[in-house]
Amino acid sequence: MTMERELILVRYGEIFLKGQNRPYFMRALVRNIRRAVRDEGADVWLHDGRIFVAAFKDIDACMTKVSRVFGVHSVCPALEMEKDDFAAICDQAVEMTRGLSGTFKVAARRSDKRYPLDSPRINAEVGGCILERNPSLRVDLHKPEHVVNVEIRDKAYLYVRVVPAVGGMPSGTGGKAALLLSGGIDSPVAGWMLAKRGVELVAVHYHSFPYTSDRAKEKVLELARIVGSYTGGMKVYVVPFTHLQMEIHEKCPEDYTTLIMRRYMMRIAELIARRERAQALITGESVGQVASQTMEALGVTDSVVGLPVFRPVIGFDKSEIMDVARRIGTLETSELPYEDCCTVFTPRHPATKPRIERAEEGEALLDSEALIQECLDGVEIVQI
Ligand code: ATP
Ligand code: MG
């Protein structure tokens, strides 16, 4: 009688390349997977350079959660067996290929070098059994449609199905950045893209109550929740922006109001970033999308920030950004029709070739320090 159990074998991608730092990335990855399957009651462990997940309530739910963890390249539903009964391994391999047709090969790996059969023998034996008992399969060693993996370690592990996962690098291994998060389509995608590279996010949202409603704020928190579901949550700073916006609207030249507002967004985000020990800002800007995103305008906006500003969708068309938003699950929420603070006081003819000096002249009409302080004093922090 052999002892068998279902488990998930996790394959990781780029961490392979990390040389000496690999253990650090592996630990982060295991920690993040553990957090992702916390509610599934699953065990997660690292053994022999492989990550295993077992003892879950529901394998599909668990697979889905693991496949959304950054750093996971693919997930494979596998069967763990005693390795001594080789006939049982062959039977199981046949069982796993039942219903498959086309071409296959067996890929054996043996980390237990005392095992009586070496990898080529395992390939030949298991392959032979499958050929004999599944007439709709034939062997193709170069471009097989199905690969029957047989790994001989402390136990034997068999898997055929390889489900692609999100990829990227483990959250928390790529530094930290403050994401300027609006309720739009672009900024959640921008944040997600850097989070995928291991960057921890803290979100900053400017809220213009009562010009923007509580529902608009809820929508942004929901977007933070969706992006945060890939990373294990995030902190959101909700900044009251109404007074500052009104002041800009009343006192600054109309064609510069949006630009000046964006400069204040950047300044405040930088202060929050520094408080949070974040090393960069992220926005969802894309060249030419609106007047404040011309090359000149981006330059005028950047000139007030002392941190790098990352704009991962800078060269994307709207439709390309939407494709990502759809894939990561933010699009539907982003498309809910609530007002954003940017749309509240939109000038009729915004400057498309602005100059820094003109923006500075406009800002000189404001009590900048007090207005920024007022925003910071009114901050509401939501932990998601
Ligand atoms: P998105 O760009 O996310 O679709 P949007 O189109 O409403 O939203 P834009 O006017 O294009 O926003 O603003 C460009 C960028 O400025 C956004 O991607 C976002 O990073 C930042 N931003 C805009 N509005 C806000 C806000 N209310 N709070 C925080 N950041 C904002
Ligand atoms: Mg936009």
Tab-separated table of C-alpha atoms and ligand atoms in Angstrom:
chain	number	residue	atom	x	y	z
A	1	MET	CA	0.000	0.000	0.000
A	2	THR	CA	1.590	3.280	-1.033
A	3	MET	CA	0.966	6.576	0.697
A	4	GLU	CA	-0.016	9.252	-1.753
A	5	ARG	CA	-1.010	12.827	-1.415
A	6	GLU	CA	-1.839	15.756	-3.648
A	7	LEU	CA	0.317	18.817	-3.423
A	8	ILE	CA	1.331	21.848	-5.437
A	9	LEU	CA	4.833	22.172	-6.742
A	10	VAL	CA	5.860	25.772	-7.224
A	11	ARG	CA	8.326	26.765	-9.915
A	12	TYR	CA	10.050	30.123	-9.790
A	13	GLY	CA	11.690	32.002	-12.603
A	14	GLU	CA	14.208	34.751	-12.324
A	15	ILE	CA	15.267	34.002	-8.781
A	16	PHE	CA	17.431	31.370	-10.401
A	17	LEU	CA	19.637	34.157	-11.666
A	18	LYS	CA	20.290	35.646	-8.275
A	19	GLY	CA	23.478	33.780	-7.379
A	20	GLN	CA	24.599	34.491	-3.849
A	21	ASN	CA	21.439	36.365	-2.950
A	22	ARG	CA	19.219	33.491	-3.912
A	23	PRO	CA	18.441	32.343	-0.346
A	24	TYR	CA	17.205	35.847	0.472
A	25	PHE	CA	14.802	35.824	-2.495
A	26	MET	CA	13.690	32.277	-1.731
A	27	ARG	CA	12.866	33.122	1.871
A	28	ALA	CA	10.830	36.122	0.741
A	29	LEU	CA	8.997	33.985	-1.803
A	30	VAL	CA	8.156	31.276	0.729
A	31	ARG	CA	6.969	33.901	3.213
A	32	ASN	CA	4.722	35.521	0.583
A	33	ILE	CA	3.248	32.208	-0.550
A	34	ARG	CA	2.549	31.311	3.064
A	35	ARG	CA	0.714	34.578	3.527
A	36	ALA	CA	-1.264	34.072	0.323
A	37	VAL	CA	-2.603	30.654	1.359
A	38	ARG	CA	-3.095	31.491	5.025
A	39	ASP	CA	-6.854	30.977	4.729
A	40	GLU	CA	-6.479	27.647	2.952
A	41	GLY	CA	-4.935	25.979	5.974
A	42	ALA	CA	-2.031	24.918	3.771
A	43	ASP	CA	1.571	24.061	4.651
A	44	VAL	CA	4.331	25.661	2.606
A	45	TRP	CA	7.916	24.495	2.712
A	46	LEU	CA	11.172	24.665	0.868
A	47	HIS	CA	13.022	21.448	0.226
A	48	ASP	CA	15.843	20.620	-2.104
A	49	GLY	CA	15.444	23.915	-3.977
A	50	ARG	CA	11.736	23.363	-4.542
A	51	ILE	CA	8.743	24.986	-2.913
A	52	PHE	CA	5.852	22.723	-1.976
A	53	VAL	CA	2.337	23.539	-0.849
A	54	ALA	CA	0.208	20.811	0.704
A	55	ALA	CA	-2.626	20.033	3.073
A	56	PHE	CA	-5.011	22.528	1.537
A	57	LYS	CA	-8.763	22.389	1.712
A	58	ASP	CA	-9.309	23.035	-1.982
A	59	ILE	CA	-6.541	22.589	-4.545
A	60	ASP	CA	-8.024	24.913	-7.167
A	61	ALA	CA	-8.469	27.801	-4.748
A	62	CYS	CA	-4.966	27.223	-3.478
A	63	MET	CA	-3.493	27.046	-7.003
A	64	THR	CA	-5.152	30.333	-7.899
A	65	LYS	CA	-3.773	32.061	-4.838
A	66	VAL	CA	-0.245	30.732	-5.293
A	67	SER	CA	-0.233	31.628	-8.989
A	68	ARG	CA	-0.823	35.291	-8.077
A	69	VAL	CA	2.231	35.542	-5.852
A	70	PHE	CA	4.966	37.575	-7.541
A	71	GLY	CA	8.052	35.456	-8.154
A	72	VAL	CA	6.043	32.318	-8.944
A	73	HIS	CA	6.621	31.302	-12.538
A	74	SER	CA	4.261	28.336	-12.711
A	75	VAL	CA	2.334	25.980	-10.450
A	76	CYS	CA	1.979	22.264	-10.953
A	77	PRO	CA	-0.585	20.047	-9.290
A	78	ALA	CA	1.543	17.052	-8.295
A	79	LEU	CA	1.271	13.725	-6.576
A	80	GLU	CA	3.663	12.717	-3.842
A	81	MET	CA	4.302	8.965	-3.575
A	82	GLU	CA	6.602	6.502	-1.898
A	83	LYS	CA	9.503	6.050	-4.287
A	84	ASP	CA	10.272	2.382	-3.595
A	85	ASP	CA	7.346	0.932	-5.470
A	86	PHE	CA	8.371	1.728	-9.038
A	87	ALA	CA	5.439	-0.161	-10.560
A	88	ALA	CA	3.064	2.117	-8.652
A	89	ILE	CA	4.886	5.153	-10.042
A	90	CYS	CA	4.407	3.814	-13.573
A	91	ASP	CA	0.714	3.160	-12.894
A	92	GLN	CA	0.287	6.641	-11.576
A	93	ALA	CA	2.042	8.166	-14.600
A	94	VAL	CA	-0.346	6.280	-16.868
A	95	GLU	CA	-3.255	7.481	-14.772
A	96	MET	CA	-2.119	11.119	-15.053
A	97	THR	CA	-1.922	10.933	-18.853
A	98	ARG	CA	-5.339	9.358	-19.212
A	99	GLY	CA	-7.374	11.432	-21.670
A	100	LEU	CA	-4.306	13.131	-23.172
A	101	SER	CA	-3.424	12.668	-26.812
A	102	GLY	CA	-0.665	13.834	-29.153
A	103	THR	CA	2.993	13.812	-28.220
A	104	PHE	CA	4.740	13.436	-24.876
A	105	LYS	CA	7.990	12.751	-23.179
A	106	VAL	CA	8.983	11.742	-19.685
A	107	ALA	CA	11.388	14.056	-17.870
A	108	ALA	CA	12.912	12.332	-14.879
A	109	ARG	CA	15.105	14.075	-12.318
A	110	ARG	CA	16.835	12.192	-9.593
A	111	SER	CA	18.325	14.042	-6.640
A	112	ASP	CA	18.543	10.768	-4.694
A	113	LYS	CA	21.589	9.323	-6.399
A	114	ARG	CA	21.245	6.006	-4.565
A	115	TYR	CA	17.959	5.320	-6.293
A	116	PRO	CA	18.334	2.044	-8.242
A	117	LEU	CA	17.206	3.538	-11.560
A	118	ASP	CA	18.954	6.526	-13.124
A	119	SER	CA	17.078	9.228	-15.026
A	120	PRO	CA	17.394	7.720	-18.546
A	121	ARG	CA	16.123	4.388	-17.200
A	122	ILE	CA	13.175	6.062	-15.476
A	123	ASN	CA	12.361	7.919	-18.710
A	124	ALA	CA	12.470	4.682	-20.690
A	125	GLU	CA	10.468	2.593	-18.219
A	126	VAL	CA	7.750	5.127	-17.473
A	127	GLY	CA	7.574	6.159	-21.144
A	128	GLY	CA	7.215	2.510	-22.133
A	129	CYS	CA	4.294	1.969	-19.753
A	130	ILE	CA	2.499	5.051	-21.038
A	131	LEU	CA	2.982	4.069	-24.687
A	132	GLU	CA	1.708	0.591	-24.003
A	133	ARG	CA	-1.408	1.680	-22.159
A	134	ASN	CA	-2.338	4.956	-23.872
A	135	PRO	CA	-2.480	4.404	-27.646
A	136	SER	CA	-3.339	8.062	-28.365
A	137	LEU	CA	0.096	9.237	-27.226
A	138	ARG	CA	3.399	9.040	-29.046
A	139	VAL	CA	6.861	10.139	-28.047
A	140	ASP	CA	8.470	13.387	-29.167
A	141	LEU	CA	11.638	14.227	-27.274
A	142	HIS	CA	12.144	17.648	-28.849
A	143	LYS	CA	8.792	19.411	-28.878
A	144	PRO	CA	6.381	17.301	-26.829
A	145	GLU	CA	2.882	18.614	-26.143
A	146	HIS	CA	2.914	17.013	-22.693
A	147	VAL	CA	5.774	16.454	-20.300
A	148	VAL	CA	5.408	13.804	-17.639
A	149	ASN	CA	7.692	14.943	-14.846
A	150	VAL	CA	8.999	12.337	-12.426
A	151	GLU	CA	11.204	13.689	-9.652
A	152	ILE	CA	12.894	11.285	-7.293
A	153	ARG	CA	13.798	13.071	-4.064
A	154	ASP	CA	13.029	11.963	-0.500
A	155	LYS	CA	9.786	10.822	-2.112
A	156	ALA	CA	8.647	10.585	-5.713
A	157	TYR	CA	6.803	13.521	-7.260
A	158	LEU	CA	4.783	13.247	-10.441
A	159	TYR	CA	3.190	16.048	-12.409
A	160	VAL	CA	2.033	16.747	-15.933
A	161	ARG	CA	0.041	19.922	-15.802
A	162	VAL	CA	2.041	23.175	-15.613
A	163	VAL	CA	-0.095	26.264	-15.070
A	164	PRO	CA	1.615	29.595	-15.865
A	165	ALA	CA	1.671	32.042	-12.971
A	166	VAL	CA	2.198	35.766	-12.662
A	167	GLY	CA	6.032	35.834	-12.675
A	168	GLY	CA	8.052	38.793	-11.439
A	169	MET	CA	10.046	39.073	-8.228
A	170	PRO	CA	8.924	38.451	-4.633
A	171	SER	CA	7.207	41.424	-2.994
A	172	GLY	CA	9.472	43.301	-0.664
A	173	THR	CA	12.724	42.447	-2.448
A	174	GLY	CA	12.698	45.461	-4.767
A	175	GLY	CA	12.569	48.393	-2.387
A	176	LYS	CA	9.568	50.553	-1.642
A	177	ALA	CA	7.748	53.266	-3.593
A	178	ALA	CA	4.799	55.615	-3.132
A	179	LEU	CA	2.117	55.143	-5.786
A	180	LEU	CA	-0.025	58.147	-6.695
A	181	LEU	CA	-3.282	56.280	-6.951
A	182	SER	CA	-6.294	57.887	-8.607
A	183	GLY	CA	-9.550	56.145	-9.357
A	184	GLY	CA	-8.547	55.828	-13.010
A	185	ILE	CA	-7.352	52.957	-15.134
A	186	ASP	CA	-3.678	53.843	-15.407
A	187	SER	CA	-2.364	54.242	-11.891
A	188	PRO	CA	-3.444	50.821	-10.530
A	189	VAL	CA	-1.731	49.243	-13.553
A	190	ALA	CA	1.399	51.335	-12.981
A	191	GLY	CA	1.510	50.260	-9.340
A	192	TRP	CA	0.929	46.632	-10.195
A	193	MET	CA	3.756	46.669	-12.730
A	194	LEU	CA	6.310	47.809	-10.195
A	195	ALA	CA	4.865	45.568	-7.495
A	196	LYS	CA	5.477	42.722	-9.913
A	197	ARG	CA	9.171	43.574	-9.806
A	198	GLY	CA	9.180	43.132	-6.048
A	199	VAL	CA	8.559	46.768	-5.099
A	200	GLU	CA	6.534	47.300	-1.941
A	201	LEU	CA	3.836	49.933	-2.471
A	202	VAL	CA	2.340	52.584	-0.287
A	203	ALA	CA	-0.518	54.433	-1.984
A	204	VAL	CA	-1.253	58.161	-1.854
A	205	HIS	CA	-4.694	59.339	-2.909
A	206	TYR	CA	-5.876	62.966	-3.151
A	207	HIS	CA	-9.471	63.346	-2.219
A	208	SER	CA	-11.499	66.501	-2.862
A	209	PHE	CA	-14.497	66.108	-0.634
A	210	PRO	CA	-17.281	67.181	-1.202
A	211	TYR	CA	-16.454	67.645	-4.905
A	212	THR	CA	-15.553	63.982	-4.960
A	213	SER	CA	-17.839	61.665	-3.069
A	214	ASP	CA	-17.232	59.047	-0.416
A	215	ARG	CA	-18.027	56.498	-3.069
A	216	ALA	CA	-15.130	57.811	-5.153
A	217	LYS	CA	-12.886	57.232	-2.165
A	218	GLU	CA	-14.294	53.739	-1.644
A	219	LYS	CA	-13.540	53.002	-5.272
A	220	VAL	CA	-9.887	53.937	-4.790
A	221	LEU	CA	-9.662	51.804	-1.656
A	222	GLU	CA	-11.137	48.922	-3.633
A	223	LEU	CA	-8.462	49.413	-6.310
A	224	ALA	CA	-5.806	49.383	-3.587
A	225	ARG	CA	-7.363	46.190	-2.276
A	226	ILE	CA	-7.159	44.521	-5.697
A	227	VAL	CA	-3.547	45.563	-6.325
A	228	GLY	CA	-2.763	44.713	-2.697
A	229	SER	CA	-4.186	41.230	-3.127
A	230	TYR	CA	-1.051	40.423	-5.133
A	231	THR	CA	1.294	41.778	-2.517
A	232	GLY	CA	-0.326	41.012	0.811
A	233	GLY	CA	-1.977	44.393	1.341
A	234	MET	CA	-0.879	48.000	1.301
A	235	LYS	CA	-1.196	51.208	3.248
A	236	VAL	CA	-3.226	54.021	1.681
A	237	TYR	CA	-2.768	57.685	2.597
A	238	VAL	CA	-5.954	59.589	1.809
A	239	VAL	CA	-5.016	63.273	1.562
A	240	PRO	CA	-7.681	66.006	1.792
A	241	PHE	CA	-6.984	68.141	-1.247
A	242	THR	CA	-9.975	70.465	-1.554
A	243	HIS	CA	-8.594	73.584	0.090
A	244	LEU	CA	-5.339	73.477	-1.850
A	245	GLN	CA	-7.232	72.957	-5.095
A	246	MET	CA	-9.588	75.861	-4.375
A	247	GLU	CA	-6.643	78.128	-3.655
A	248	ILE	CA	-4.958	77.141	-6.916
A	249	HIS	CA	-8.208	77.633	-8.782
A	250	GLU	CA	-8.745	81.086	-7.321
A	251	LYS	CA	-5.232	82.477	-7.382
A	252	CYS	CA	-3.175	80.863	-10.136
A	253	PRO	CA	-3.303	81.469	-13.908
A	254	GLU	CA	-5.987	79.229	-15.306
A	255	ASP	CA	-3.831	77.565	-17.982
A	256	TYR	CA	-1.421	76.437	-15.245
A	257	THR	CA	-3.857	75.171	-12.610
A	258	THR	CA	-3.662	71.475	-13.493
A	259	LEU	CA	0.086	71.585	-13.692
A	260	ILE	CA	0.458	73.409	-10.387
A	261	MET	CA	-1.925	70.947	-8.784
A	262	ARG	CA	0.191	68.074	-10.078
A	263	ARG	CA	3.326	69.664	-8.667
A	264	TYR	CA	1.681	69.793	-5.243
A	265	MET	CA	0.610	66.164	-5.599
A	266	MET	CA	4.231	65.268	-6.235
A	267	ARG	CA	5.562	67.358	-3.365
A	268	ILE	CA	3.135	65.876	-0.855
A	269	ALA	CA	3.710	62.356	-2.160
A	270	GLU	CA	7.433	62.866	-1.717
A	271	LEU	CA	6.971	63.944	1.908
A	272	ILE	CA	4.834	60.857	2.556
A	273	ALA	CA	7.324	58.665	0.711
A	274	ARG	CA	10.180	59.908	2.863
A	275	ARG	CA	8.171	59.362	6.032
A	276	GLU	CA	7.500	55.804	4.823
A	277	ARG	CA	11.149	55.269	3.832
A	278	ALA	CA	10.062	54.781	0.227
A	279	GLN	CA	12.714	55.494	-2.381
A	280	ALA	CA	10.657	56.531	-5.413
A	281	LEU	CA	7.290	57.756	-6.683
A	282	ILE	CA	5.098	55.964	-9.225
A	283	THR	CA	2.452	57.527	-11.468
A	284	GLY	CA	0.229	56.225	-14.251
A	285	GLU	CA	1.211	58.912	-16.737
A	286	SER	CA	1.602	58.182	-20.439
A	287	VAL	CA	3.106	60.609	-22.948
A	288	GLY	CA	0.520	62.711	-24.704
A	289	GLN	CA	-2.520	61.267	-22.925
A	290	VAL	CA	-3.637	64.670	-21.617
A	291	ALA	CA	-2.181	68.187	-21.547
A	292	SER	CA	-0.371	67.586	-18.267
A	293	GLN	CA	1.420	64.635	-19.824
A	294	THR	CA	3.286	66.319	-22.648
A	295	MET	CA	7.045	66.031	-22.427
A	296	GLU	CA	7.299	69.665	-21.277
A	297	ALA	CA	4.598	69.230	-18.640
A	298	LEU	CA	6.193	66.071	-17.266
A	299	GLY	CA	9.449	67.984	-16.952
A	300	VAL	CA	7.792	70.828	-15.077
A	301	THR	CA	6.103	68.319	-12.752
A	302	ASP	CA	9.297	66.376	-12.119
A	303	SER	CA	11.308	69.454	-11.266
A	304	VAL	CA	9.769	69.645	-7.778
A	305	VAL	CA	10.655	66.070	-6.793
A	306	GLY	CA	13.916	64.888	-5.298
A	307	LEU	CA	13.137	61.190	-5.732
A	308	PRO	CA	13.070	59.138	-8.933
A	309	VAL	CA	9.600	59.117	-10.515
A	310	PHE	CA	8.678	55.858	-12.222
A	311	ARG	CA	6.017	55.846	-14.929
A	312	PRO	CA	5.856	52.260	-16.113
A	313	VAL	CA	3.042	52.896	-18.616
A	314	ILE	CA	4.708	55.960	-20.146
A	315	GLY	CA	4.934	54.328	-23.586
A	316	PHE	CA	1.651	52.420	-23.496
A	317	ASP	CA	-1.468	53.257	-25.481
A	318	LYS	CA	-4.671	53.454	-23.472
A	319	SER	CA	-5.847	50.175	-24.984
A	320	GLU	CA	-2.641	48.453	-23.885
A	321	ILE	CA	-3.060	49.766	-20.351
A	322	MET	CA	-6.650	48.533	-20.403
A	323	ASP	CA	-5.512	45.061	-21.438
A	324	VAL	CA	-3.314	44.839	-18.357
A	325	ALA	CA	-6.066	46.283	-16.157
A	326	ARG	CA	-8.456	43.624	-17.412
A	327	ARG	CA	-5.939	40.862	-16.795
A	328	ILE	CA	-5.115	41.951	-13.241
A	329	GLY	CA	-8.736	42.601	-12.328
A	330	THR	CA	-8.808	46.382	-11.802
A	331	LEU	CA	-10.571	47.485	-14.999
A	332	GLU	CA	-14.141	46.984	-13.894
A	333	THR	CA	-13.642	48.975	-10.719
A	334	SER	CA	-11.687	51.712	-12.523
A	335	GLU	CA	-14.557	52.120	-14.968
A	336	LEU	CA	-17.080	52.963	-12.260
A	337	PRO	CA	-18.155	56.506	-13.058
A	338	TYR	CA	-17.177	58.560	-9.976
A	339	GLU	CA	-15.503	61.944	-10.248
A	340	ASP	CA	-11.799	62.318	-9.615
A	341	CYS	CA	-10.251	65.480	-8.207
A	342	CYS	CA	-8.487	66.146	-11.511
A	343	THR	CA	-11.756	66.425	-13.372
A	344	VAL	CA	-13.309	68.819	-10.861
A	345	PHE	CA	-11.376	71.968	-11.724
A	346	THR	CA	-10.229	71.315	-15.269
A	347	PRO	CA	-9.073	74.454	-17.110
A	348	ARG	CA	-10.467	75.084	-20.580
A	349	HIS	CA	-7.075	75.659	-22.189
A	350	PRO	CA	-4.308	74.005	-20.193
A	351	ALA	CA	-0.757	74.947	-21.174
A	352	THR	CA	0.766	72.153	-23.237
A	353	LYS	CA	4.237	73.705	-23.390
A	354	PRO	CA	4.532	75.031	-19.854
A	355	ARG	CA	7.616	76.641	-18.356
A	356	ILE	CA	8.910	76.059	-14.853
A	357	GLU	CA	9.232	79.806	-14.128
A	358	ARG	CA	5.564	80.407	-14.909
A	359	ALA	CA	4.515	77.568	-12.603
A	360	GLU	CA	6.723	79.033	-9.881
A	361	GLU	CA	5.209	82.488	-10.367
A	362	GLY	CA	1.749	81.003	-9.895
A	363	GLU	CA	2.784	79.117	-6.806
A	364	ALA	CA	4.305	82.262	-5.304
A	365	LEU	CA	0.733	83.527	-4.940
A	366	LEU	CA	-0.054	80.687	-2.523
A	367	ASP	CA	0.946	80.033	1.068
A	368	SER	CA	2.535	76.754	0.016
A	369	GLU	CA	3.947	75.692	3.317
A	370	ALA	CA	0.694	76.120	5.227
A	371	LEU	CA	-1.381	74.478	2.508
A	372	ILE	CA	0.894	71.444	2.326
A	373	GLN	CA	0.919	71.176	6.111
A	374	GLU	CA	-2.865	71.305	6.151
A	375	CYS	CA	-2.983	68.387	3.705
A	376	LEU	CA	-0.581	66.363	5.822
A	377	ASP	CA	-2.446	67.160	9.043
A	378	GLY	CA	-5.695	65.923	7.540
A	379	VAL	CA	-4.293	62.643	6.214
A	380	GLU	CA	-6.313	59.529	6.869
A	381	ILE	CA	-4.327	56.301	6.818
A	382	VAL	CA	-6.140	53.152	5.748
A	383	GLN	CA	-4.382	49.803	6.108
A	384	ILE	CA	-5.578	47.305	3.541
B	1	ATP	P1	-5.367	57.202	-14.272
B	1	ATP	O1	-4.216	57.877	-14.924
B	1	ATP	O2	-4.983	56.376	-13.118
B	1	ATP	O3	-6.275	56.546	-15.253
B	1	ATP	P2	-6.555	59.619	-14.392
B	1	ATP	O4	-6.485	59.431	-15.860
B	1	ATP	O5	-7.737	60.117	-13.700
B	1	ATP	O6	-6.231	58.285	-13.679
B	1	ATP	P3	-4.544	61.464	-14.824
B	1	ATP	O7	-5.245	62.739	-14.884
B	1	ATP	O8	-4.107	60.781	-16.057
B	1	ATP	O9	-5.345	60.460	-13.933
B	1	ATP	O10	-3.324	61.661	-13.826
B	1	ATP	C1	-2.064	61.109	-14.066
B	1	ATP	C2	-1.534	60.412	-12.823
B	1	ATP	O11	-1.563	61.275	-11.695
B	1	ATP	C3	-2.355	59.219	-12.414
B	1	ATP	O12	-1.996	58.083	-13.138
B	1	ATP	C4	-1.992	59.105	-10.963
B	1	ATP	O13	-0.728	58.482	-10.781
B	1	ATP	C5	-1.870	60.564	-10.533
B	1	ATP	N1	-3.149	61.042	-9.976
B	1	ATP	C6	-4.155	61.658	-10.622
B	1	ATP	N2	-5.179	61.927	-9.790
B	1	ATP	C7	-4.816	61.475	-8.575
B	1	ATP	C8	-5.427	61.466	-7.282
B	1	ATP	N3	-6.641	61.960	-7.071
B	1	ATP	N4	-4.752	60.924	-6.260
B	1	ATP	C9	-3.515	60.403	-6.453
B	1	ATP	N5	-2.893	60.401	-7.632
B	1	ATP	C10	-3.518	60.933	-8.690
B	2	MG	MG	-4.448	58.817	-16.919
